[in-house]
Amino acid sequence: MFFKKGLTIAVNVLLVAALSACGGSDSGQKQPANGDSANSVKEKVTLRFAYWGGELRNKKYTQTIADFEKKYPHIKIEQEFADSNPYYDKLAIQAAGGNLPDVMSLQVTRFMDYANRNQLLQLDEMIQSKAIDVSDFNQKMIDAGKANGKVVMVANGNTSKSLFYNSDLLKRANVQLPKFDISWEEFAALGAEYKKAAKNPDLYFVEDPSGIDAGKEIFGFFLRQKGKDVYTKDGKLGFEKQDMIEWFQYWDKLRKEGIIPPAALTAEYKGKSQQESMLVKGQVAATLSAGGSSNLPIYQTYMKDQLEFGRVPTDPKGKNGEDIGGLFLAIGAKSKYPKESALFVNYLINDVEGAKIFKIDVGPSPSKKINEAVKSVLEPSGVKMIEFQQKANEYFNVPNIPPAGNNEIFKQLTTTSEAIAFGKKPIEKAVEDFFNEANKILK
């Protein structure tokens, strides 16, 4: 599926102002909106804005853009959207043809190729002049959008992978709630405590996250806590066999103790929606498999019990493992309308009325002002997400950029996890096979 055209497709029209040959009065001109100079009529332009997401996100952007166009009637926004993988496929084709959108959405793991080819506009001067105002942003969030020391994208919303847990279920079992920065050792002990309190062999503490896909994986957290990463900067595996052996040994022990579900049950729920998940069904008390923090309000929609946030388990003696997700905004280097593009980007990250329309679909804003403003229109779960993300942003790292074979690598991780869980291979053999396959993929 390639980009779908939004409902705001516009045609470029040149508006020629009637000027007196004698330099007469311009009092008959149409007054521009929102503080534009009264002494000039703005040329009407069309900006192409591309982003990934489904119909719900597209609807929210359409509503938000309508507010922008009302405030800036000389600018029309043409929307282009698709699901994530087709979006990036199309973006790569456009980049190769020198036809990137004026404004586009990117992620920290998928922007560097464009930046290294000078296909993204450097935004530092616009930031310095506050044409794009990030003065309210956490400095780490600004730095996350840098390539070669220059800012090439700014965050519209950000998320981190996290622990979701059912606080009401744990309270009913008289089990202590996880502390915010729980360690791996404490996490296993809490799981054992819940398993004992549940008194039901078919109830488990947490879903098995040992082999989940690239979009939701937390294996990278475990590695970054050890000072490593999934990949090196040059796109090779960034960890040793022993690291992966330790990872699978941890989860294999929890599986054998009944703290995580058996392989067959995990396979049964694989690919199911949030509504049909083990967490919503009450079969587990927690999940590390949900992806970004923006998913908690979706789960909460289907539950009466209250969900709470925690960090992915930590290594008290190690480093922080958090990555950063969400949606960043960049301007194409060849855009004919960089000033108008900057105006649109600034609106998306700073306009309070627009933010109240869009809410937190791509995660909480990096702006404290915007987050405070939108709390009044959010459900309690949305407010929790903002508060969690503000804490988590203090810990995040920018992981090394995944190479082209990233999805295949994580398919191999899933295969390895399943082989171990079903008892088809001992851990050491499964890891050996993973490395053999991974090295073929990354050649």
Short mmCIF file of C-alpha atoms in Angstrom, two decimals:
data_model
loop_
_atom_site.label_atom_id
_atom_site.label_comp_id
_atom_site.label_asym_id
_atom_site.label_seq_id
_atom_site.Cartn_x
_atom_site.Cartn_y
_atom_site.Cartn_z
CA MET A 1 0.00 0.00 0.00
CA PHE A 2 1.47 3.32 -1.06
CA PHE A 3 0.58 6.75 0.27
CA LYS A 4 -3.08 7.58 0.38
CA LYS A 5 -4.06 11.11 -0.48
CA GLY A 6 -5.75 13.04 2.31
CA LEU A 7 -8.82 15.13 1.89
CA THR A 8 -6.85 18.36 1.90
CA ILE A 9 -5.30 18.12 -1.58
CA ALA A 10 -4.76 21.61 -2.90
CA VAL A 11 -3.61 23.15 -6.14
CA ASN A 12 -0.90 25.82 -6.19
CA VAL A 13 -2.38 29.16 -7.10
CA LEU A 14 -0.43 32.38 -7.56
CA LEU A 15 -2.14 35.41 -6.11
CA VAL A 16 -0.87 38.56 -7.83
CA ALA A 17 -1.26 41.77 -5.85
CA ALA A 18 -2.35 44.87 -7.73
CA LEU A 19 0.34 47.44 -7.18
CA SER A 20 0.12 51.06 -8.17
CA ALA A 21 2.76 52.23 -10.64
CA CYS A 22 3.17 55.27 -8.41
CA GLY A 23 3.56 53.24 -5.25
CA GLY A 24 0.06 54.16 -4.06
CA SER A 25 -1.78 52.95 -1.01
CA ASP A 26 -2.21 49.21 -0.38
CA SER A 27 -5.22 49.70 1.87
CA GLY A 28 -7.38 47.59 -0.42
CA GLN A 29 -5.32 44.41 0.12
CA LYS A 30 -6.67 41.39 2.01
CA GLN A 31 -5.29 41.30 5.55
CA PRO A 32 -3.11 38.23 6.14
CA ALA A 33 -3.90 35.99 9.10
CA ASN A 34 -2.08 35.54 12.39
CA GLY A 35 0.17 38.53 12.50
CA ASP A 36 1.63 38.34 8.98
CA SER A 37 2.77 41.67 7.67
CA ALA A 38 -0.15 43.81 6.51
CA ASN A 39 2.06 45.25 3.79
CA SER A 40 2.34 42.04 1.77
CA VAL A 41 0.01 39.44 0.37
CA LYS A 42 1.22 35.89 0.93
CA GLU A 43 1.66 33.63 -2.06
CA LYS A 44 -0.62 30.63 -1.72
CA VAL A 45 1.41 27.46 -1.50
CA THR A 46 0.78 23.76 -1.08
CA LEU A 47 2.94 21.68 1.25
CA ARG A 48 3.14 17.91 1.06
CA PHE A 49 3.06 16.32 4.51
CA ALA A 50 3.85 12.60 4.82
CA TYR A 51 3.43 10.39 7.87
CA TRP A 52 2.79 6.77 8.79
CA GLY A 53 -0.29 5.49 10.58
CA GLY A 54 -3.80 4.22 10.08
CA GLU A 55 -7.13 5.88 9.44
CA LEU A 56 -7.52 7.11 13.03
CA ARG A 57 -4.22 9.01 12.94
CA ASN A 58 -5.06 10.35 9.50
CA LYS A 59 -8.40 11.61 10.81
CA LYS A 60 -6.70 13.40 13.69
CA TYR A 61 -4.16 14.99 11.39
CA THR A 62 -6.95 16.06 9.02
CA GLN A 63 -8.76 17.80 11.88
CA THR A 64 -5.56 19.42 13.13
CA ILE A 65 -4.58 20.59 9.65
CA ALA A 66 -8.00 22.19 9.22
CA ASP A 67 -7.19 24.35 12.25
CA PHE A 68 -3.78 25.22 10.80
CA GLU A 69 -5.24 26.18 7.42
CA LYS A 70 -7.82 28.38 9.12
CA LYS A 71 -5.04 30.24 10.90
CA TYR A 72 -2.76 30.36 7.85
CA PRO A 73 -5.08 30.50 4.82
CA HIS A 74 -2.20 31.04 2.38
CA ILE A 75 -0.95 27.48 3.09
CA LYS A 76 -2.68 24.26 2.06
CA ILE A 77 -1.51 20.88 3.29
CA GLU A 78 -1.60 17.79 1.08
CA GLN A 79 -1.60 14.69 3.26
CA GLU A 80 0.19 11.47 2.30
CA PHE A 81 0.03 8.51 4.65
CA ALA A 82 0.50 4.75 4.84
CA ASP A 83 1.24 2.04 7.36
CA SER A 84 4.79 2.10 8.66
CA ASN A 85 6.62 -0.31 6.34
CA PRO A 86 4.95 0.85 3.09
CA TYR A 87 5.51 4.43 4.23
CA TYR A 88 9.27 3.97 4.47
CA ASP A 89 9.36 2.00 1.22
CA LYS A 90 7.69 4.87 -0.58
CA LEU A 91 9.85 7.47 1.16
CA ALA A 92 12.98 5.69 -0.06
CA ILE A 93 11.66 5.78 -3.64
CA GLN A 94 10.88 9.47 -3.33
CA ALA A 95 14.31 10.17 -1.88
CA ALA A 96 15.98 8.37 -4.78
CA GLY A 97 13.98 10.50 -7.22
CA GLY A 98 14.74 13.76 -5.41
CA ASN A 99 11.05 14.19 -4.59
CA LEU A 100 10.78 14.00 -0.81
CA PRO A 101 7.76 15.68 0.79
CA ASP A 102 8.11 19.19 2.17
CA VAL A 103 7.48 17.89 5.70
CA MET A 104 7.83 14.25 6.66
CA SER A 105 7.68 12.04 9.73
CA LEU A 106 10.75 10.04 10.75
CA GLN A 107 12.03 7.93 13.63
CA VAL A 108 15.41 8.07 15.33
CA THR A 109 16.26 4.64 13.94
CA ARG A 110 15.33 5.52 10.36
CA PHE A 111 16.51 9.02 9.52
CA MET A 112 20.29 8.87 9.31
CA ASP A 113 20.50 7.65 5.70
CA TYR A 114 18.53 10.68 4.54
CA ALA A 115 20.61 13.02 6.68
CA ASN A 116 23.90 11.59 5.44
CA ARG A 117 22.76 12.17 1.86
CA ASN A 118 21.92 15.81 2.72
CA GLN A 119 18.26 15.22 1.91
CA LEU A 120 16.99 16.80 5.15
CA LEU A 121 17.09 20.54 5.76
CA GLN A 122 19.31 21.67 8.63
CA LEU A 123 17.06 23.41 11.15
CA ASP A 124 19.58 25.11 13.45
CA GLU A 125 19.04 28.64 12.11
CA MET A 126 15.27 28.22 12.29
CA ILE A 127 15.60 27.01 15.86
CA GLN A 128 17.90 29.90 16.77
CA SER A 129 15.40 32.41 15.34
CA LYS A 130 12.53 30.49 16.97
CA ALA A 131 10.81 30.02 13.63
CA ILE A 132 10.79 26.48 15.05
CA ASP A 133 10.62 26.99 18.80
CA VAL A 134 12.06 24.15 20.89
CA SER A 135 12.99 26.30 23.89
CA ASP A 136 10.62 24.24 26.07
CA PHE A 137 12.11 20.89 24.99
CA ASN A 138 14.29 18.55 27.02
CA GLN A 139 17.80 18.95 25.54
CA LYS A 140 18.04 15.18 25.05
CA MET A 141 15.03 15.34 22.75
CA ILE A 142 16.68 18.07 20.69
CA ASP A 143 19.91 16.10 20.48
CA ALA A 144 18.01 13.00 19.32
CA GLY A 145 17.19 14.87 16.11
CA LYS A 146 20.80 15.71 15.27
CA ALA A 147 22.92 14.26 12.49
CA ASN A 148 26.60 15.17 12.32
CA GLY A 149 26.05 17.84 14.96
CA LYS A 150 23.18 19.56 13.14
CA VAL A 151 19.46 19.38 13.97
CA VAL A 152 17.55 17.87 11.04
CA MET A 153 14.31 16.85 12.77
CA VAL A 154 12.28 17.77 15.85
CA ALA A 155 9.97 15.59 17.92
CA ASN A 156 6.21 15.88 17.61
CA GLY A 157 5.63 13.16 20.20
CA ASN A 158 7.80 10.57 21.87
CA THR A 159 7.38 7.20 23.55
CA SER A 160 9.50 4.62 25.33
CA LYS A 161 8.93 0.91 25.74
CA SER A 162 7.85 0.18 29.29
CA LEU A 163 6.27 -2.15 31.80
CA PHE A 164 2.46 -2.08 32.00
CA TYR A 165 1.00 -3.75 35.08
CA ASN A 166 -2.49 -4.32 36.47
CA SER A 167 -2.30 -2.60 39.85
CA ASP A 168 -5.79 -3.69 40.95
CA LEU A 169 -5.06 -7.34 40.20
CA LEU A 170 -1.82 -7.23 42.19
CA LYS A 171 -3.55 -5.48 45.09
CA ARG A 172 -6.27 -8.14 45.19
CA ALA A 173 -3.54 -10.76 45.40
CA ASN A 174 -1.86 -8.79 48.22
CA VAL A 175 1.29 -8.50 46.12
CA GLN A 176 3.49 -5.43 46.34
CA LEU A 177 3.35 -3.19 43.27
CA PRO A 178 6.53 -2.97 41.17
CA LYS A 179 8.66 0.03 41.99
CA PHE A 180 9.29 2.39 39.08
CA ASP A 181 12.90 1.34 38.50
CA ILE A 182 12.61 -2.34 39.40
CA SER A 183 15.68 -4.50 38.72
CA TRP A 184 15.71 -7.77 36.78
CA GLU A 185 16.29 -9.69 40.02
CA GLU A 186 13.45 -7.90 41.81
CA PHE A 187 11.19 -8.43 38.80
CA ALA A 188 11.70 -12.21 38.91
CA ALA A 189 11.13 -12.27 42.69
CA LEU A 190 7.91 -10.27 42.34
CA GLY A 191 6.77 -12.67 39.63
CA ALA A 192 7.35 -15.61 41.94
CA GLU A 193 5.42 -13.84 44.70
CA TYR A 194 2.45 -13.26 42.41
CA LYS A 195 2.52 -16.83 41.09
CA LYS A 196 2.32 -18.13 44.64
CA ALA A 197 -0.45 -15.72 45.61
CA ALA A 198 -2.55 -16.40 42.50
CA LYS A 199 -3.00 -20.06 43.47
CA ASN A 200 -3.94 -20.85 39.88
CA PRO A 201 -1.56 -22.70 37.51
CA ASP A 202 -3.17 -20.96 34.52
CA LEU A 203 -2.34 -17.44 35.71
CA TYR A 204 1.06 -15.88 35.07
CA PHE A 205 2.88 -12.75 36.10
CA VAL A 206 4.04 -11.41 32.73
CA GLU A 207 3.95 -12.29 29.03
CA ASP A 208 7.07 -13.80 27.48
CA PRO A 209 8.98 -10.95 25.75
CA SER A 210 12.11 -12.93 24.94
CA GLY A 211 11.51 -13.13 21.19
CA ILE A 212 9.13 -10.32 20.22
CA ASP A 213 9.53 -8.42 16.97
CA ALA A 214 11.70 -5.42 16.14
CA GLY A 215 9.00 -2.86 16.86
CA LYS A 216 8.48 -4.02 20.44
CA GLU A 217 11.71 -5.73 21.43
CA ILE A 218 13.37 -5.12 24.80
CA PHE A 219 16.44 -7.28 24.17
CA GLY A 220 18.17 -4.02 23.24
CA PHE A 221 17.44 -2.64 26.73
CA PHE A 222 19.20 -5.62 28.27
CA LEU A 223 22.22 -5.10 26.01
CA ARG A 224 22.50 -1.34 26.49
CA GLN A 225 22.44 -1.87 30.24
CA LYS A 226 25.61 -3.92 29.66
CA GLY A 227 27.18 -1.11 27.61
CA LYS A 228 26.46 -2.87 24.32
CA ASP A 229 23.70 -2.67 21.70
CA VAL A 230 21.90 -4.87 19.19
CA TYR A 231 24.17 -3.51 16.43
CA THR A 232 27.49 -1.78 16.10
CA LYS A 233 27.69 1.56 14.31
CA ASP A 234 28.74 -0.25 11.13
CA GLY A 235 25.71 -2.56 11.18
CA LYS A 236 27.17 -5.75 12.66
CA LEU A 237 25.89 -7.61 15.72
CA GLY A 238 26.84 -5.57 18.77
CA PHE A 239 26.82 -8.36 21.36
CA GLU A 240 28.41 -11.71 22.11
CA LYS A 241 26.90 -15.19 22.25
CA GLN A 242 27.16 -15.17 26.04
CA ASP A 243 24.95 -12.06 26.22
CA MET A 244 22.19 -13.82 24.35
CA ILE A 245 22.64 -17.00 26.37
CA GLU A 246 22.12 -14.98 29.58
CA TRP A 247 19.02 -13.35 28.09
CA PHE A 248 17.37 -16.65 27.25
CA GLN A 249 18.47 -18.29 30.51
CA TYR A 250 16.64 -15.59 32.46
CA TRP A 251 13.35 -16.13 30.63
CA ASP A 252 13.72 -19.93 30.49
CA LYS A 253 13.97 -20.02 34.27
CA LEU A 254 10.84 -17.89 34.63
CA ARG A 255 9.01 -20.13 32.16
CA LYS A 256 9.92 -23.27 34.09
CA GLU A 257 8.74 -21.63 37.32
CA GLY A 258 5.39 -20.70 35.77
CA ILE A 259 6.04 -16.97 36.03
CA ILE A 260 5.70 -16.50 32.27
CA PRO A 261 3.32 -18.59 30.13
CA PRO A 262 4.36 -21.84 28.44
CA ALA A 263 5.36 -21.76 24.79
CA ALA A 264 2.02 -23.07 23.50
CA LEU A 265 0.03 -20.32 25.24
CA THR A 266 2.43 -17.62 24.05
CA ALA A 267 2.07 -18.94 20.50
CA GLU A 268 -1.73 -18.96 20.83
CA TYR A 269 -1.79 -15.23 21.64
CA LYS A 270 0.86 -14.20 19.14
CA GLY A 271 -0.36 -11.38 16.90
CA LYS A 272 -3.62 -10.81 18.77
CA SER A 273 -4.93 -7.29 19.31
CA GLN A 274 -4.77 -5.42 22.59
CA GLN A 275 -8.42 -6.25 23.17
CA GLU A 276 -7.67 -9.98 22.91
CA SER A 277 -4.38 -9.91 24.81
CA MET A 278 -3.47 -11.90 27.91
CA LEU A 279 -3.22 -8.64 29.88
CA VAL A 280 -6.80 -7.61 29.06
CA LYS A 281 -8.05 -11.16 29.67
CA GLY A 282 -6.44 -11.18 33.12
CA GLN A 283 -4.25 -14.15 32.31
CA VAL A 284 -1.14 -12.11 33.13
CA ALA A 285 -0.68 -9.26 35.58
CA ALA A 286 1.84 -7.39 33.45
CA THR A 287 3.38 -7.05 30.01
CA LEU A 288 6.71 -5.94 28.58
CA SER A 289 5.55 -6.79 25.07
CA ALA A 290 3.27 -3.86 24.28
CA GLY A 291 5.69 -1.58 22.47
CA GLY A 292 5.66 2.17 23.17
CA SER A 293 4.08 3.83 26.19
CA SER A 294 1.36 5.27 23.93
CA ASN A 295 -0.25 1.81 23.89
CA LEU A 296 -1.27 1.84 27.56
CA PRO A 297 -4.40 3.97 26.98
CA ILE A 298 -5.46 1.49 24.27
CA TYR A 299 -5.22 -1.44 26.69
CA GLN A 300 -6.96 0.61 29.38
CA THR A 301 -9.95 1.14 27.07
CA TYR A 302 -10.77 -2.56 27.39
CA MET A 303 -10.15 -2.93 31.14
CA LYS A 304 -11.92 -1.93 34.35
CA ASP A 305 -8.81 -2.65 36.41
CA GLN A 306 -6.29 0.18 36.43
CA LEU A 307 -3.00 -0.11 34.56
CA GLU A 308 0.18 1.61 35.71
CA PHE A 309 3.61 2.25 34.21
CA GLY A 310 7.06 1.11 35.23
CA ARG A 311 10.45 1.04 33.55
CA VAL A 312 11.65 -2.02 31.70
CA PRO A 313 13.64 -3.84 34.42
CA THR A 314 17.01 -2.30 35.09
CA ASP A 315 20.52 -3.34 36.04
CA PRO A 316 21.43 -1.29 39.13
CA LYS A 317 25.13 -1.75 38.35
CA GLY A 318 24.72 -1.11 34.64
CA LYS A 319 23.70 1.70 32.33
CA ASN A 320 20.28 2.95 31.27
CA GLY A 321 18.73 0.87 28.50
CA GLU A 322 15.83 3.05 27.34
CA ASP A 323 15.51 3.82 23.68
CA ILE A 324 13.38 6.60 22.27
CA GLY A 325 10.44 6.19 19.95
CA GLY A 326 7.70 8.40 18.64
CA LEU A 327 7.39 10.67 15.66
CA PHE A 328 9.86 13.34 14.56
CA LEU A 329 9.29 16.00 11.89
CA ALA A 330 11.80 16.87 9.17
CA ILE A 331 11.79 19.23 6.19
CA GLY A 332 13.01 18.09 2.79
CA ALA A 333 16.22 19.83 1.74
CA LYS A 334 14.75 20.51 -1.71
CA SER A 335 11.47 21.96 -0.46
CA LYS A 336 10.51 25.07 -2.41
CA TYR A 337 8.85 26.44 0.71
CA PRO A 338 11.18 26.02 3.70
CA LYS A 339 9.73 29.00 5.61
CA GLU A 340 6.16 27.75 5.23
CA SER A 341 7.28 24.24 6.12
CA ALA A 342 8.91 25.58 9.28
CA LEU A 343 5.71 27.43 10.11
CA PHE A 344 3.75 24.18 9.82
CA VAL A 345 6.28 22.23 11.91
CA ASN A 346 6.22 24.93 14.58
CA TYR A 347 2.42 24.81 14.62
CA LEU A 348 2.43 21.03 15.12
CA ILE A 349 4.81 21.19 18.08
CA ASN A 350 3.68 24.41 19.75
CA ASP A 351 0.07 25.35 18.95
CA VAL A 352 -2.10 24.66 22.00
CA GLU A 353 -5.39 24.51 20.10
CA GLY A 354 -3.90 22.13 17.54
CA ALA A 355 -2.45 19.97 20.30
CA LYS A 356 -5.84 19.68 21.98
CA ILE A 357 -7.25 18.39 18.70
CA PHE A 358 -4.45 15.92 18.01
CA LYS A 359 -3.90 15.00 21.68
CA ILE A 360 -1.15 12.39 22.17
CA ASP A 361 -1.61 10.00 19.27
CA VAL A 362 2.16 9.87 18.66
CA GLY A 363 3.05 10.09 22.33
CA PRO A 364 3.41 13.01 24.73
CA SER A 365 4.94 16.19 23.41
CA PRO A 366 8.51 17.07 24.39
CA SER A 367 7.06 20.46 25.36
CA LYS A 368 6.06 20.88 29.00
CA LYS A 369 3.65 23.66 28.00
CA ILE A 370 1.83 21.48 25.48
CA ASN A 371 1.64 18.50 27.84
CA GLU A 372 0.06 20.62 30.56
CA ALA A 373 -2.39 22.12 28.08
CA VAL A 374 -3.66 18.78 26.73
CA LYS A 375 -4.12 17.09 30.11
CA SER A 376 -7.55 18.71 30.40
CA VAL A 377 -8.83 16.87 27.31
CA LEU A 378 -7.29 13.45 28.08
CA GLU A 379 -8.54 10.37 29.87
CA PRO A 380 -6.65 9.53 33.11
CA SER A 381 -4.61 6.90 31.24
CA GLY A 382 -3.38 9.60 28.87
CA VAL A 383 -2.29 11.78 31.78
CA LYS A 384 -0.43 8.78 33.23
CA MET A 385 1.37 8.36 29.91
CA ILE A 386 2.54 11.97 29.93
CA GLU A 387 3.80 11.68 33.49
CA PHE A 388 5.60 8.40 32.75
CA GLN A 389 7.22 9.72 29.59
CA GLN A 390 8.49 12.84 31.34
CA LYS A 391 10.31 10.57 33.79
CA ALA A 392 11.53 8.11 31.15
CA ASN A 393 12.99 10.87 28.97
CA GLU A 394 15.71 11.34 31.56
CA TYR A 395 17.03 7.85 30.85
CA PHE A 396 16.85 7.35 27.12
CA ASN A 397 19.65 6.59 24.70
CA VAL A 398 19.69 6.77 20.93
CA PRO A 399 20.44 3.18 19.83
CA ASN A 400 22.80 2.47 16.95
CA ILE A 401 20.97 2.61 13.64
CA PRO A 402 19.63 -0.83 12.60
CA PRO A 403 20.95 -2.13 9.27
CA ALA A 404 18.77 -3.16 6.34
CA GLY A 405 18.33 -6.71 7.67
CA ASN A 406 16.89 -5.62 11.02
CA ASN A 407 13.46 -7.20 10.56
CA GLU A 408 15.03 -10.48 9.46
CA ILE A 409 17.33 -10.44 12.48
CA PHE A 410 14.38 -10.15 14.83
CA LYS A 411 12.53 -12.89 12.99
CA GLN A 412 15.54 -15.03 13.81
CA LEU A 413 15.30 -13.89 17.44
CA THR A 414 11.66 -15.03 17.48
CA THR A 415 12.62 -18.38 15.92
CA THR A 416 15.37 -18.81 18.51
CA SER A 417 13.05 -17.97 21.39
CA GLU A 418 10.40 -20.43 20.17
CA ALA A 419 12.94 -23.23 19.68
CA ILE A 420 14.07 -22.81 23.29
CA ALA A 421 10.56 -22.39 24.72
CA PHE A 422 9.24 -25.51 22.97
CA GLY A 423 12.29 -27.50 24.07
CA LYS A 424 13.46 -28.14 20.50
CA LYS A 425 16.97 -26.87 21.15
CA PRO A 426 19.14 -26.24 24.20
CA ILE A 427 19.90 -22.57 24.71
CA GLU A 428 23.54 -22.80 23.62
CA LYS A 429 22.68 -24.58 20.37
CA ALA A 430 19.84 -22.17 19.59
CA VAL A 431 22.11 -19.18 20.12
CA GLU A 432 24.82 -20.72 17.94
CA ASP A 433 22.26 -21.17 15.15
CA PHE A 434 21.07 -17.58 15.60
CA PHE A 435 24.57 -16.20 15.12
CA ASN A 436 25.13 -18.32 12.03
CA GLU A 437 21.91 -17.05 10.41
CA ALA A 438 22.37 -13.47 11.58
CA ASN A 439 25.85 -13.23 10.10
CA LYS A 440 24.49 -14.42 6.75
CA ILE A 441 21.79 -11.75 6.85
CA LEU A 442 24.24 -8.97 7.71
CA LYS A 443 26.88 -9.84 5.12
#
